[in-house]
């Protein structure tokens, strides 16, 4: 099915003013999700997930956000006032969008040097890093449907950004292969989100193609050499993780019976995701299952909430936004690490203001906050932290 001629955008609707408040409170990445507080059993596609285990105590030896860095760039990578939307790194620079007020796509050296503007964006929601481009999913605006775009920005700043797809309702997540960009459109609230879809477009430009249509509230996306993976709601509005061949074909259910699923990631032969009770990440857990389907296992359990995560070959790293106080800020946010082999979780950074997006390289974990110090980093190995 070809999506090069989507229907015209819907007229402006006043309800999107309410969505704006959710964006500010719960991070731009998650405002498309609806809060659902129903109790649901966690039953996988191939049987129940492993039973809930007692939350382990957290060893908090991390850096306090109020402590000055030992040298410039050790803690603060980027400063500013606009909300961060999406975060990626190649070990040399971190890449992110400014949502709502900033409306820019930026790159900053991991050492905290001056930022580089890759281009403009109206309301970026997610970013994905390719070999020589940064692909950005941009909602376009809050007041009118059908303004979203998928755009590729050259990393070296040469040439104009390439719009790979346009007139999208809610492009909430994006992933990149060697040749294509993949994304999910979360669908429209007027249709109860049953008009969501999964699509792809060549990075070099050309017609984009819908791989799966009629998906209910799809969220999160990842791609490997053979398949594209995402999450959706089933007919009972329970979360499930699915996959499809990258060129299109049959949809296979990897794990069902989940809560709200977000941040789908592939590591080796396993698929990881966050399953949380609501859009704010309450009672969240990171789970994994074989990419071909099987039992889903708990990898990390949040003490309070999870906003986002990143995984390398050793551990999963996630952000706990903390609780917002009367000044609409938080000083209880943390960045946590849980080794994939097991053990107790470890707090790498604490005292943060509503951290959310997370990215990792060989030595550091990078994260966004809603404070003036909007992108920070912390060592993945706390033994390397200066005293």
mmCIF file of C-alpha atoms in Angstrom:
data_model
loop_
_atom_site.group_PDB
_atom_site.id
_atom_site.type_symbol
_atom_site.label_atom_id
_atom_site.label_comp_id
_atom_site.label_asym_id
_atom_site.label_seq_id
_atom_site.Cartn_x
_atom_site.Cartn_y
_atom_site.Cartn_z
ATOM 1 C CA UNK A 1 0.000 0.000 0.000
ATOM 2 C CA UNK A 2 1.424 3.373 -1.015
ATOM 3 C CA UNK A 3 0.983 6.405 1.267
ATOM 4 C CA UNK A 4 2.225 9.033 -1.160
ATOM 5 C CA UNK A 5 -1.320 10.448 -1.397
ATOM 6 C CA UNK A 6 -2.712 10.566 2.160
ATOM 7 C CA UNK A 7 -6.079 12.190 2.888
ATOM 8 C CA UNK A 8 -6.148 15.954 3.462
ATOM 9 C CA UNK A 9 -5.490 17.113 7.025
ATOM 10 C CA UNK A 10 -8.372 17.361 9.448
ATOM 11 C CA UNK A 11 -9.576 20.813 10.577
ATOM 12 C CA UNK A 12 -8.286 22.505 13.680
ATOM 13 C CA UNK A 13 -9.647 21.073 16.920
ATOM 14 C CA UNK A 14 -9.736 22.781 20.319
ATOM 15 C CA UNK A 15 -8.915 19.613 22.247
ATOM 16 C CA UNK A 16 -5.303 19.896 21.231
ATOM 17 C CA UNK A 17 -4.863 22.761 23.710
ATOM 18 C CA UNK A 18 -5.328 20.144 26.414
ATOM 19 C CA UNK A 19 -2.672 17.972 24.767
ATOM 20 C CA UNK A 20 -0.207 20.864 25.091
ATOM 21 C CA UNK A 21 -0.437 20.711 28.876
ATOM 22 C CA UNK A 22 0.305 16.981 28.795
ATOM 23 C CA UNK A 23 3.371 17.570 26.644
ATOM 24 C CA UNK A 24 4.869 19.996 29.124
ATOM 25 C CA UNK A 25 4.106 17.747 32.092
ATOM 26 C CA UNK A 26 4.982 14.338 30.705
ATOM 27 C CA UNK A 27 7.646 15.010 28.015
ATOM 28 C CA UNK A 28 6.990 15.461 24.340
ATOM 29 C CA UNK A 29 7.647 11.807 23.561
ATOM 30 C CA UNK A 30 4.633 10.512 25.422
ATOM 31 C CA UNK A 31 1.776 12.980 25.016
ATOM 32 C CA UNK A 32 0.214 10.893 22.257
ATOM 33 C CA UNK A 33 -0.368 8.048 24.754
ATOM 34 C CA UNK A 34 -3.594 7.937 26.755
ATOM 35 C CA UNK A 35 -3.553 7.232 30.477
ATOM 36 C CA UNK A 36 -5.133 3.830 31.173
ATOM 37 C CA UNK A 37 -5.444 2.693 34.777
ATOM 38 C CA UNK A 38 -7.219 -0.646 34.289
ATOM 39 C CA UNK A 39 -5.637 -3.635 35.966
ATOM 40 C CA UNK A 40 -4.426 -6.169 33.436
ATOM 41 C CA UNK A 41 -2.600 -9.494 33.778
ATOM 42 C CA UNK A 42 0.767 -9.766 32.051
ATOM 43 C CA UNK A 43 0.385 -12.735 29.776
ATOM 44 C CA UNK A 44 2.856 -13.293 26.957
ATOM 45 C CA UNK A 45 2.070 -14.657 23.523
ATOM 46 C CA UNK A 46 3.666 -17.942 24.522
ATOM 47 C CA UNK A 47 2.453 -17.991 28.122
ATOM 48 C CA UNK A 48 2.742 -15.766 31.214
ATOM 49 C CA UNK A 49 5.764 -13.595 31.800
ATOM 50 C CA UNK A 50 7.999 -14.380 34.723
ATOM 51 C CA UNK A 51 6.218 -13.473 37.996
ATOM 52 C CA UNK A 52 6.883 -10.032 39.513
ATOM 53 C CA UNK A 53 9.864 -9.992 41.804
ATOM 54 C CA UNK A 54 10.586 -7.838 44.825
ATOM 55 C CA UNK A 55 12.083 -4.529 43.830
ATOM 56 C CA UNK A 56 15.795 -4.584 44.728
ATOM 57 C CA UNK A 57 17.370 -1.818 46.731
ATOM 58 C CA UNK A 58 19.181 0.767 44.620
ATOM 59 C CA UNK A 59 22.806 1.623 45.259
ATOM 60 C CA UNK A 60 22.942 5.402 44.829
ATOM 61 C CA UNK A 61 26.553 6.471 44.442
ATOM 62 C CA UNK A 62 25.922 8.762 41.515
ATOM 63 C CA UNK A 63 26.651 12.417 40.899
ATOM 64 C CA UNK A 64 24.381 15.052 42.391
ATOM 65 C CA UNK A 65 22.982 17.382 39.788
ATOM 66 C CA UNK A 66 23.837 20.424 41.919
ATOM 67 C CA UNK A 67 27.540 19.559 42.141
ATOM 68 C CA UNK A 68 29.828 21.535 39.847
ATOM 69 C CA UNK A 69 31.653 19.375 37.276
ATOM 70 C CA UNK A 70 35.364 18.735 37.825
ATOM 71 C CA UNK A 71 36.140 20.260 34.437
ATOM 72 C CA UNK A 72 34.024 21.792 31.646
ATOM 73 C CA UNK A 73 31.959 19.197 29.842
ATOM 74 C CA UNK A 74 32.184 16.483 32.496
ATOM 75 C CA UNK A 75 28.532 16.913 33.406
ATOM 76 C CA UNK A 76 26.750 19.512 31.277
ATOM 77 C CA UNK A 77 26.717 19.001 27.507
ATOM 78 C CA UNK A 78 24.106 21.563 26.457
ATOM 79 C CA UNK A 79 22.324 24.475 28.133
ATOM 80 C CA UNK A 80 19.063 26.141 27.125
ATOM 81 C CA UNK A 81 15.398 26.614 27.908
ATOM 82 C CA UNK A 82 13.533 24.668 25.220
ATOM 83 C CA UNK A 83 12.242 21.136 25.832
ATOM 84 C CA UNK A 84 14.376 18.322 24.434
ATOM 85 C CA UNK A 85 12.734 15.872 22.044
ATOM 86 C CA UNK A 86 14.674 12.729 21.226
ATOM 87 C CA UNK A 87 18.335 12.003 21.950
ATOM 88 C CA UNK A 88 21.006 10.045 20.058
ATOM 89 C CA UNK A 89 24.794 9.861 20.083
ATOM 90 C CA UNK A 90 27.606 8.514 17.921
ATOM 91 C CA UNK A 91 30.247 8.911 20.647
ATOM 92 C CA UNK A 92 31.451 12.246 19.251
ATOM 93 C CA UNK A 93 28.291 14.329 19.353
ATOM 94 C CA UNK A 94 24.820 14.145 20.835
ATOM 95 C CA UNK A 95 21.851 14.933 18.597
ATOM 96 C CA UNK A 96 18.437 16.167 19.678
ATOM 97 C CA UNK A 97 15.496 18.340 18.786
ATOM 98 C CA UNK A 98 14.044 21.353 20.570
ATOM 99 C CA UNK A 99 10.311 20.985 20.893
ATOM 100 C CA UNK A 100 7.650 23.674 21.271
ATOM 101 C CA UNK A 101 9.752 26.807 21.877
ATOM 102 C CA UNK A 102 13.105 26.009 20.274
ATOM 103 C CA UNK A 103 12.051 24.460 16.963
ATOM 104 C CA UNK A 104 15.599 23.459 16.002
ATOM 105 C CA UNK A 105 17.502 20.237 15.334
ATOM 106 C CA UNK A 106 20.869 20.391 17.093
ATOM 107 C CA UNK A 107 24.180 18.591 17.508
ATOM 108 C CA UNK A 108 26.578 19.214 20.409
ATOM 109 C CA UNK A 109 30.004 17.744 21.103
ATOM 110 C CA UNK A 110 30.005 15.268 23.977
ATOM 111 C CA UNK A 111 32.617 17.479 25.650
ATOM 112 C CA UNK A 112 30.145 20.318 25.860
ATOM 113 C CA UNK A 113 31.451 22.550 23.072
ATOM 114 C CA UNK A 114 29.285 24.920 21.030
ATOM 115 C CA UNK A 115 26.162 23.525 19.421
ATOM 116 C CA UNK A 116 25.618 23.153 15.685
ATOM 117 C CA UNK A 117 22.187 23.726 14.174
ATOM 118 C CA UNK A 118 21.380 21.040 11.607
ATOM 119 C CA UNK A 119 18.084 22.614 10.639
ATOM 120 C CA UNK A 120 14.673 23.676 11.886
ATOM 121 C CA UNK A 121 11.757 21.626 13.134
ATOM 122 C CA UNK A 122 8.318 22.678 14.300
ATOM 123 C CA UNK A 123 7.608 20.034 16.939
ATOM 124 C CA UNK A 124 10.128 17.146 16.846
ATOM 125 C CA UNK A 125 9.128 14.072 18.846
ATOM 126 C CA UNK A 126 11.889 11.533 18.153
ATOM 127 C CA UNK A 127 15.255 11.208 16.392
ATOM 128 C CA UNK A 128 17.203 8.255 14.944
ATOM 129 C CA UNK A 129 20.841 8.280 13.882
ATOM 130 C CA UNK A 130 21.909 6.863 10.521
ATOM 131 C CA UNK A 131 25.356 6.632 8.959
ATOM 132 C CA UNK A 132 25.402 10.199 7.673
ATOM 133 C CA UNK A 133 21.946 11.579 8.524
ATOM 134 C CA UNK A 134 19.783 12.277 11.538
ATOM 135 C CA UNK A 135 16.165 11.324 10.855
ATOM 136 C CA UNK A 136 13.590 13.354 12.772
ATOM 137 C CA UNK A 137 9.907 12.590 13.375
ATOM 138 C CA UNK A 138 8.144 15.957 13.653
ATOM 139 C CA UNK A 139 4.462 16.378 14.591
ATOM 140 C CA UNK A 140 4.328 19.761 12.869
ATOM 141 C CA UNK A 141 1.912 21.354 15.336
ATOM 142 C CA UNK A 142 -0.744 20.768 17.957
ATOM 143 C CA UNK A 143 -3.807 22.452 16.515
ATOM 144 C CA UNK A 144 -4.218 20.691 13.157
ATOM 145 C CA UNK A 145 -3.797 17.060 12.129
ATOM 146 C CA UNK A 146 -1.748 16.073 9.121
ATOM 147 C CA UNK A 147 1.204 18.443 9.545
ATOM 148 C CA UNK A 148 3.756 15.834 10.604
ATOM 149 C CA UNK A 149 6.916 15.075 8.645
ATOM 150 C CA UNK A 150 9.809 12.608 8.530
ATOM 151 C CA UNK A 151 12.975 14.504 7.596
ATOM 152 C CA UNK A 152 16.622 13.487 7.082
ATOM 153 C CA UNK A 153 19.216 16.079 8.165
ATOM 154 C CA UNK A 154 22.803 15.630 6.871
ATOM 155 C CA UNK A 155 25.165 15.282 9.837
ATOM 156 C CA UNK A 156 27.891 17.385 8.239
ATOM 157 C CA UNK A 157 25.497 20.220 7.479
ATOM 158 C CA UNK A 158 26.001 19.902 3.729
ATOM 159 C CA UNK A 159 22.944 20.057 1.527
ATOM 160 C CA UNK A 160 19.356 20.789 2.448
ATOM 161 C CA UNK A 161 17.329 18.508 4.728
ATOM 162 C CA UNK A 162 15.291 15.927 2.780
ATOM 163 C CA UNK A 163 11.613 15.537 3.625
ATOM 164 C CA UNK A 164 10.986 11.791 3.316
ATOM 165 C CA UNK A 165 7.265 11.914 4.133
ATOM 166 C CA UNK A 166 4.726 14.594 5.000
ATOM 167 C CA UNK A 167 1.104 15.149 6.041
ATOM 168 C CA UNK A 168 1.365 12.681 8.917
ATOM 169 C CA UNK A 169 -0.981 12.860 11.915
ATOM 170 C CA UNK A 170 1.295 11.786 14.786
ATOM 171 C CA UNK A 171 4.793 10.459 13.853
ATOM 172 C CA UNK A 172 5.705 9.428 17.390
ATOM 173 C CA UNK A 173 8.759 7.192 16.857
ATOM 174 C CA UNK A 174 11.370 6.640 14.140
ATOM 175 C CA UNK A 175 14.115 4.088 13.398
ATOM 176 C CA UNK A 176 16.783 3.881 10.693
ATOM 177 C CA UNK A 177 18.353 1.043 8.691
ATOM 178 C CA UNK A 178 21.212 1.374 6.221
ATOM 179 C CA UNK A 179 18.817 2.346 3.438
ATOM 180 C CA UNK A 180 15.441 3.350 4.914
ATOM 181 C CA UNK A 181 13.707 5.309 7.638
ATOM 182 C CA UNK A 182 10.837 3.575 9.468
ATOM 183 C CA UNK A 183 8.206 5.250 11.612
ATOM 184 C CA UNK A 184 4.854 4.811 13.294
ATOM 185 C CA UNK A 185 1.906 7.168 13.003
ATOM 186 C CA UNK A 186 -0.022 6.941 16.263
ATOM 187 C CA UNK A 187 -3.373 7.717 14.655
ATOM 188 C CA UNK A 188 -6.047 10.274 15.530
ATOM 189 C CA UNK A 189 -8.103 10.577 18.697
ATOM 190 C CA UNK A 190 -11.305 11.125 16.673
ATOM 191 C CA UNK A 191 -10.975 7.578 15.331
ATOM 192 C CA UNK A 192 -9.895 6.123 18.685
ATOM 193 C CA UNK A 193 -6.399 5.658 17.247
ATOM 194 C CA UNK A 194 -7.420 2.729 15.026
ATOM 195 C CA UNK A 195 -6.061 4.547 11.967
ATOM 196 C CA UNK A 196 -2.410 4.288 13.000
ATOM 197 C CA UNK A 197 0.122 2.769 10.627
ATOM 198 C CA UNK A 198 3.751 1.737 10.153
ATOM 199 C CA UNK A 199 5.636 3.034 7.116
ATOM 200 C CA UNK A 200 9.074 3.355 5.581
ATOM 201 C CA UNK A 201 10.822 5.604 3.045
ATOM 202 C CA UNK A 202 14.229 5.465 1.294
ATOM 203 C CA UNK A 203 16.820 7.681 2.954
ATOM 204 C CA UNK A 204 17.868 8.871 -0.492
ATOM 205 C CA UNK A 205 14.325 10.107 -1.137
ATOM 206 C CA UNK A 206 11.371 8.702 -3.033
ATOM 207 C CA UNK A 207 7.841 7.487 -2.378
ATOM 208 C CA UNK A 208 7.140 6.190 1.119
ATOM 209 C CA UNK A 209 5.187 2.972 1.644
ATOM 210 C CA UNK A 210 2.780 1.870 4.362
ATOM 211 C CA UNK A 211 3.796 -1.556 5.693
ATOM 212 C CA UNK A 212 0.920 -2.047 8.145
ATOM 213 C CA UNK A 213 -2.329 -0.050 8.187
ATOM 214 C CA UNK A 214 -5.162 -0.027 10.720
ATOM 215 C CA UNK A 215 -2.801 -0.349 13.691
ATOM 216 C CA UNK A 216 -4.317 0.759 16.989
ATOM 217 C CA UNK A 217 -2.125 3.361 18.713
ATOM 218 C CA UNK A 218 1.258 2.047 17.478
ATOM 219 C CA UNK A 219 4.260 3.237 19.502
ATOM 220 C CA UNK A 220 7.992 2.598 19.607
ATOM 221 C CA UNK A 221 9.849 1.175 16.630
ATOM 222 C CA UNK A 222 13.083 -0.708 15.927
ATOM 223 C CA UNK A 223 14.582 -2.431 12.902
ATOM 224 C CA UNK A 224 17.203 -5.120 12.275
ATOM 225 C CA UNK A 225 18.480 -6.744 9.092
ATOM 226 C CA UNK A 226 15.245 -8.640 8.391
ATOM 227 C CA UNK A 227 12.321 -7.216 10.393
ATOM 228 C CA UNK A 228 10.737 -4.070 11.747
ATOM 229 C CA UNK A 229 9.366 -4.178 15.309
ATOM 230 C CA UNK A 230 6.797 -1.999 17.058
ATOM 231 C CA UNK A 231 4.138 -1.993 19.772
ATOM 232 C CA UNK A 232 0.377 -1.582 19.457
ATOM 233 C CA UNK A 233 -2.912 -2.149 21.277
ATOM 234 C CA UNK A 234 -4.827 -5.333 20.560
ATOM 235 C CA UNK A 235 -8.629 -5.606 20.251
ATOM 236 C CA UNK A 236 -8.883 -5.583 24.058
ATOM 237 C CA UNK A 237 -6.652 -2.482 24.162
ATOM 238 C CA UNK A 238 -3.839 -4.387 25.824
ATOM 239 C CA UNK A 239 -0.288 -3.728 24.699
ATOM 240 C CA UNK A 240 1.596 -6.152 22.496
ATOM 241 C CA UNK A 241 4.948 -6.211 20.701
ATOM 242 C CA UNK A 242 4.902 -7.333 17.071
ATOM 243 C CA UNK A 243 7.166 -7.606 14.036
ATOM 244 C CA UNK A 244 6.954 -7.751 10.241
ATOM 245 C CA UNK A 245 9.496 -8.370 7.432
ATOM 246 C CA UNK A 246 11.128 -5.078 6.450
ATOM 247 C CA UNK A 247 9.634 -5.260 2.961
ATOM 248 C CA UNK A 248 6.130 -6.032 4.232
ATOM 249 C CA UNK A 249 4.294 -9.273 4.931
ATOM 250 C CA UNK A 250 2.659 -11.103 7.800
ATOM 251 C CA UNK A 251 2.578 -9.479 11.254
ATOM 252 C CA UNK A 252 3.809 -11.781 14.035
ATOM 253 C CA UNK A 253 3.019 -11.201 17.727
ATOM 254 C CA UNK A 254 6.159 -11.447 19.857
ATOM 255 C CA UNK A 255 4.580 -10.760 23.245
ATOM 256 C CA UNK A 256 1.043 -9.798 24.274
ATOM 257 C CA UNK A 257 -0.704 -8.946 27.544
ATOM 258 C CA UNK A 258 1.514 -5.911 28.190
ATOM 259 C CA UNK A 259 0.539 -2.543 29.594
ATOM 260 C CA UNK A 260 1.424 0.634 27.678
ATOM 261 C CA UNK A 261 4.510 -0.219 25.625
ATOM 262 C CA UNK A 262 7.145 2.267 24.468
ATOM 263 C CA UNK A 263 10.824 2.394 23.455
ATOM 264 C CA UNK A 264 11.198 -0.839 21.532
ATOM 265 C CA UNK A 265 14.894 -1.753 21.048
ATOM 266 C CA UNK A 266 16.761 -4.650 19.414
ATOM 267 C CA UNK A 267 19.975 -5.976 20.975
ATOM 268 C CA UNK A 268 21.389 -9.103 19.360
ATOM 269 C CA UNK A 269 18.679 -11.743 19.116
ATOM 270 C CA UNK A 270 16.386 -10.141 21.705
ATOM 271 C CA UNK A 271 13.820 -7.350 21.607
ATOM 272 C CA UNK A 272 13.493 -5.067 24.659
ATOM 273 C CA UNK A 273 10.704 -2.685 25.576
ATOM 274 C CA UNK A 274 9.243 -0.644 28.432
ATOM 275 C CA UNK A 275 5.852 -1.786 29.714
ATOM 276 C CA UNK A 276 4.273 0.764 32.066
ATOM 277 C CA UNK A 277 0.966 1.242 33.806
ATOM 278 C CA UNK A 278 0.332 4.671 32.276
ATOM 279 C CA UNK A 279 1.806 7.339 30.004
ATOM 280 C CA UNK A 280 3.930 8.724 32.858
ATOM 281 C CA UNK A 281 5.791 5.426 33.238
ATOM 282 C CA UNK A 282 4.271 4.414 36.585
ATOM 283 C CA UNK A 283 4.952 0.831 37.709
ATOM 284 C CA UNK A 284 7.191 0.379 34.691
ATOM 285 C CA UNK A 285 9.407 -2.569 33.821
ATOM 286 C CA UNK A 286 11.891 -3.290 31.035
ATOM 287 C CA UNK A 287 11.180 -6.667 29.460
ATOM 288 C CA UNK A 288 12.837 -8.764 26.794
ATOM 289 C CA UNK A 289 11.857 -11.659 24.561
ATOM 290 C CA UNK A 290 13.489 -13.455 21.626
ATOM 291 C CA UNK A 291 12.925 -11.624 18.343
ATOM 292 C CA UNK A 292 11.120 -14.714 17.025
ATOM 293 C CA UNK A 293 8.753 -14.737 20.018
ATOM 294 C CA UNK A 294 8.795 -16.556 23.325
ATOM 295 C CA UNK A 295 8.558 -15.922 27.046
ATOM 296 C CA UNK A 296 9.015 -12.317 28.141
ATOM 297 C CA UNK A 297 11.426 -11.796 31.022
ATOM 298 C CA UNK A 298 11.767 -8.823 33.377
ATOM 299 C CA UNK A 299 15.156 -7.150 33.012
ATOM 300 C CA UNK A 300 14.734 -4.034 35.157
ATOM 301 C CA UNK A 301 11.948 -2.810 37.443
ATOM 302 C CA UNK A 302 11.436 0.866 38.218
ATOM 303 C CA UNK A 303 11.267 1.891 41.852
ATOM 304 C CA UNK A 304 8.836 4.640 40.823
ATOM 305 C CA UNK A 305 8.652 5.545 37.113
ATOM 306 C CA UNK A 306 10.437 5.188 33.764
ATOM 307 C CA UNK A 307 10.404 7.860 31.079
ATOM 308 C CA UNK A 308 12.809 6.304 28.549
ATOM 309 C CA UNK A 309 15.681 3.831 28.237
ATOM 310 C CA UNK A 310 18.782 2.882 26.261
ATOM 311 C CA UNK A 311 20.618 -0.442 26.085
ATOM 312 C CA UNK A 312 24.148 -1.487 25.222
ATOM 313 C CA UNK A 313 25.604 -4.989 25.305
ATOM 314 C CA UNK A 314 26.150 -4.799 29.069
ATOM 315 C CA UNK A 315 23.246 -3.018 30.730
ATOM 316 C CA UNK A 316 19.979 -1.141 30.420
ATOM 317 C CA UNK A 317 19.915 2.533 31.410
ATOM 318 C CA UNK A 318 16.696 4.345 32.219
ATOM 319 C CA UNK A 319 15.413 7.669 33.491
ATOM 320 C CA UNK A 320 13.218 8.163 36.547
ATOM 321 C CA UNK A 321 11.666 11.655 36.242
ATOM 322 C CA UNK A 322 10.959 11.909 39.972
ATOM 323 C CA UNK A 323 8.022 13.749 41.494
ATOM 324 C CA UNK A 324 7.152 17.310 40.480
ATOM 325 C CA UNK A 325 6.963 19.762 43.397
ATOM 326 C CA UNK A 326 4.947 22.937 43.855
ATOM 327 C CA UNK A 327 7.304 24.913 41.625
ATOM 328 C CA UNK A 328 6.614 22.543 38.713
ATOM 329 C CA UNK A 329 10.131 21.145 39.006
ATOM 330 C CA UNK A 330 11.713 18.013 40.410
ATOM 331 C CA UNK A 331 14.945 17.371 42.260
ATOM 332 C CA UNK A 332 14.357 13.673 42.723
ATOM 333 C CA UNK A 333 14.954 12.512 39.141
ATOM 334 C CA UNK A 334 17.620 9.865 38.555
ATOM 335 C CA UNK A 335 19.455 7.954 35.851
ATOM 336 C CA UNK A 336 19.746 4.263 36.691
ATOM 337 C CA UNK A 337 21.689 1.291 35.378
ATOM 338 C CA UNK A 338 20.814 -2.398 35.576
ATOM 339 C CA UNK A 339 23.232 -5.014 34.255
ATOM 340 C CA UNK A 340 21.620 -7.442 31.844
ATOM 341 C CA UNK A 341 23.269 -10.286 33.735
ATOM 342 C CA UNK A 342 21.380 -9.300 36.889
ATOM 343 C CA UNK A 343 22.261 -7.708 40.215
ATOM 344 C CA UNK A 344 21.110 -4.556 41.951
ATOM 345 C CA UNK A 345 20.315 -1.387 39.986
ATOM 346 C CA UNK A 346 22.716 1.501 40.369
ATOM 347 C CA UNK A 347 21.939 5.242 40.300
ATOM 348 C CA UNK A 348 24.467 6.985 38.040
ATOM 349 C CA UNK A 349 23.014 10.483 38.498
ATOM 350 C CA UNK A 350 20.555 11.816 41.060
ATOM 351 C CA UNK A 351 19.009 15.144 42.007
ATOM 352 C CA UNK A 352 17.940 15.779 38.393
ATOM 353 C CA UNK A 353 14.999 17.834 37.106
ATOM 354 C CA UNK A 354 12.634 15.471 35.271
ATOM 355 C CA UNK A 355 15.160 13.512 33.157
ATOM 356 C CA UNK A 356 13.655 11.653 30.220
ATOM 357 C CA UNK A 357 15.490 10.822 26.979
ATOM 358 C CA UNK A 358 18.540 8.568 27.307
ATOM 359 C CA UNK A 359 21.399 7.629 24.964
ATOM 360 C CA UNK A 360 24.670 5.753 25.549
ATOM 361 C CA UNK A 361 28.104 5.422 23.983
ATOM 362 C CA UNK A 362 31.163 3.418 25.028
ATOM 363 C CA UNK A 363 31.863 5.419 28.195
ATOM 364 C CA UNK A 364 28.914 7.657 29.125
ATOM 365 C CA UNK A 365 25.153 7.845 29.426
ATOM 366 C CA UNK A 366 23.528 11.043 28.141
ATOM 367 C CA UNK A 367 20.151 12.300 29.287
ATOM 368 C CA UNK A 368 17.790 15.219 28.885
ATOM 369 C CA UNK A 369 16.374 17.295 31.726
ATOM 370 C CA UNK A 370 13.888 20.136 31.932
ATOM 371 C CA UNK A 371 16.283 22.390 33.800
ATOM 372 C CA UNK A 372 18.573 25.021 32.288
ATOM 373 C CA UNK A 373 21.241 22.310 32.003
ATOM 374 C CA UNK A 374 19.110 20.482 29.487
ATOM 375 C CA UNK A 375 21.506 17.727 28.262
ATOM 376 C CA UNK A 376 23.898 16.092 30.694
ATOM 377 C CA UNK A 377 26.164 13.080 30.816
ATOM 378 C CA UNK A 378 27.407 10.706 33.504
ATOM 379 C CA UNK A 379 30.035 7.928 33.392
ATOM 380 C CA UNK A 380 28.592 4.469 32.800
ATOM 381 C CA UNK A 381 31.198 3.131 35.205
ATOM 382 C CA UNK A 382 30.960 5.113 38.445
ATOM 383 C CA UNK A 383 34.504 4.046 39.382
ATOM 384 C CA UNK A 384 35.670 6.575 36.765
ATOM 385 C CA UNK A 385 33.845 9.446 38.445
ATOM 386 C CA UNK A 386 36.177 12.046 40.034
ATOM 387 C CA UNK A 387 35.802 12.340 43.792
#
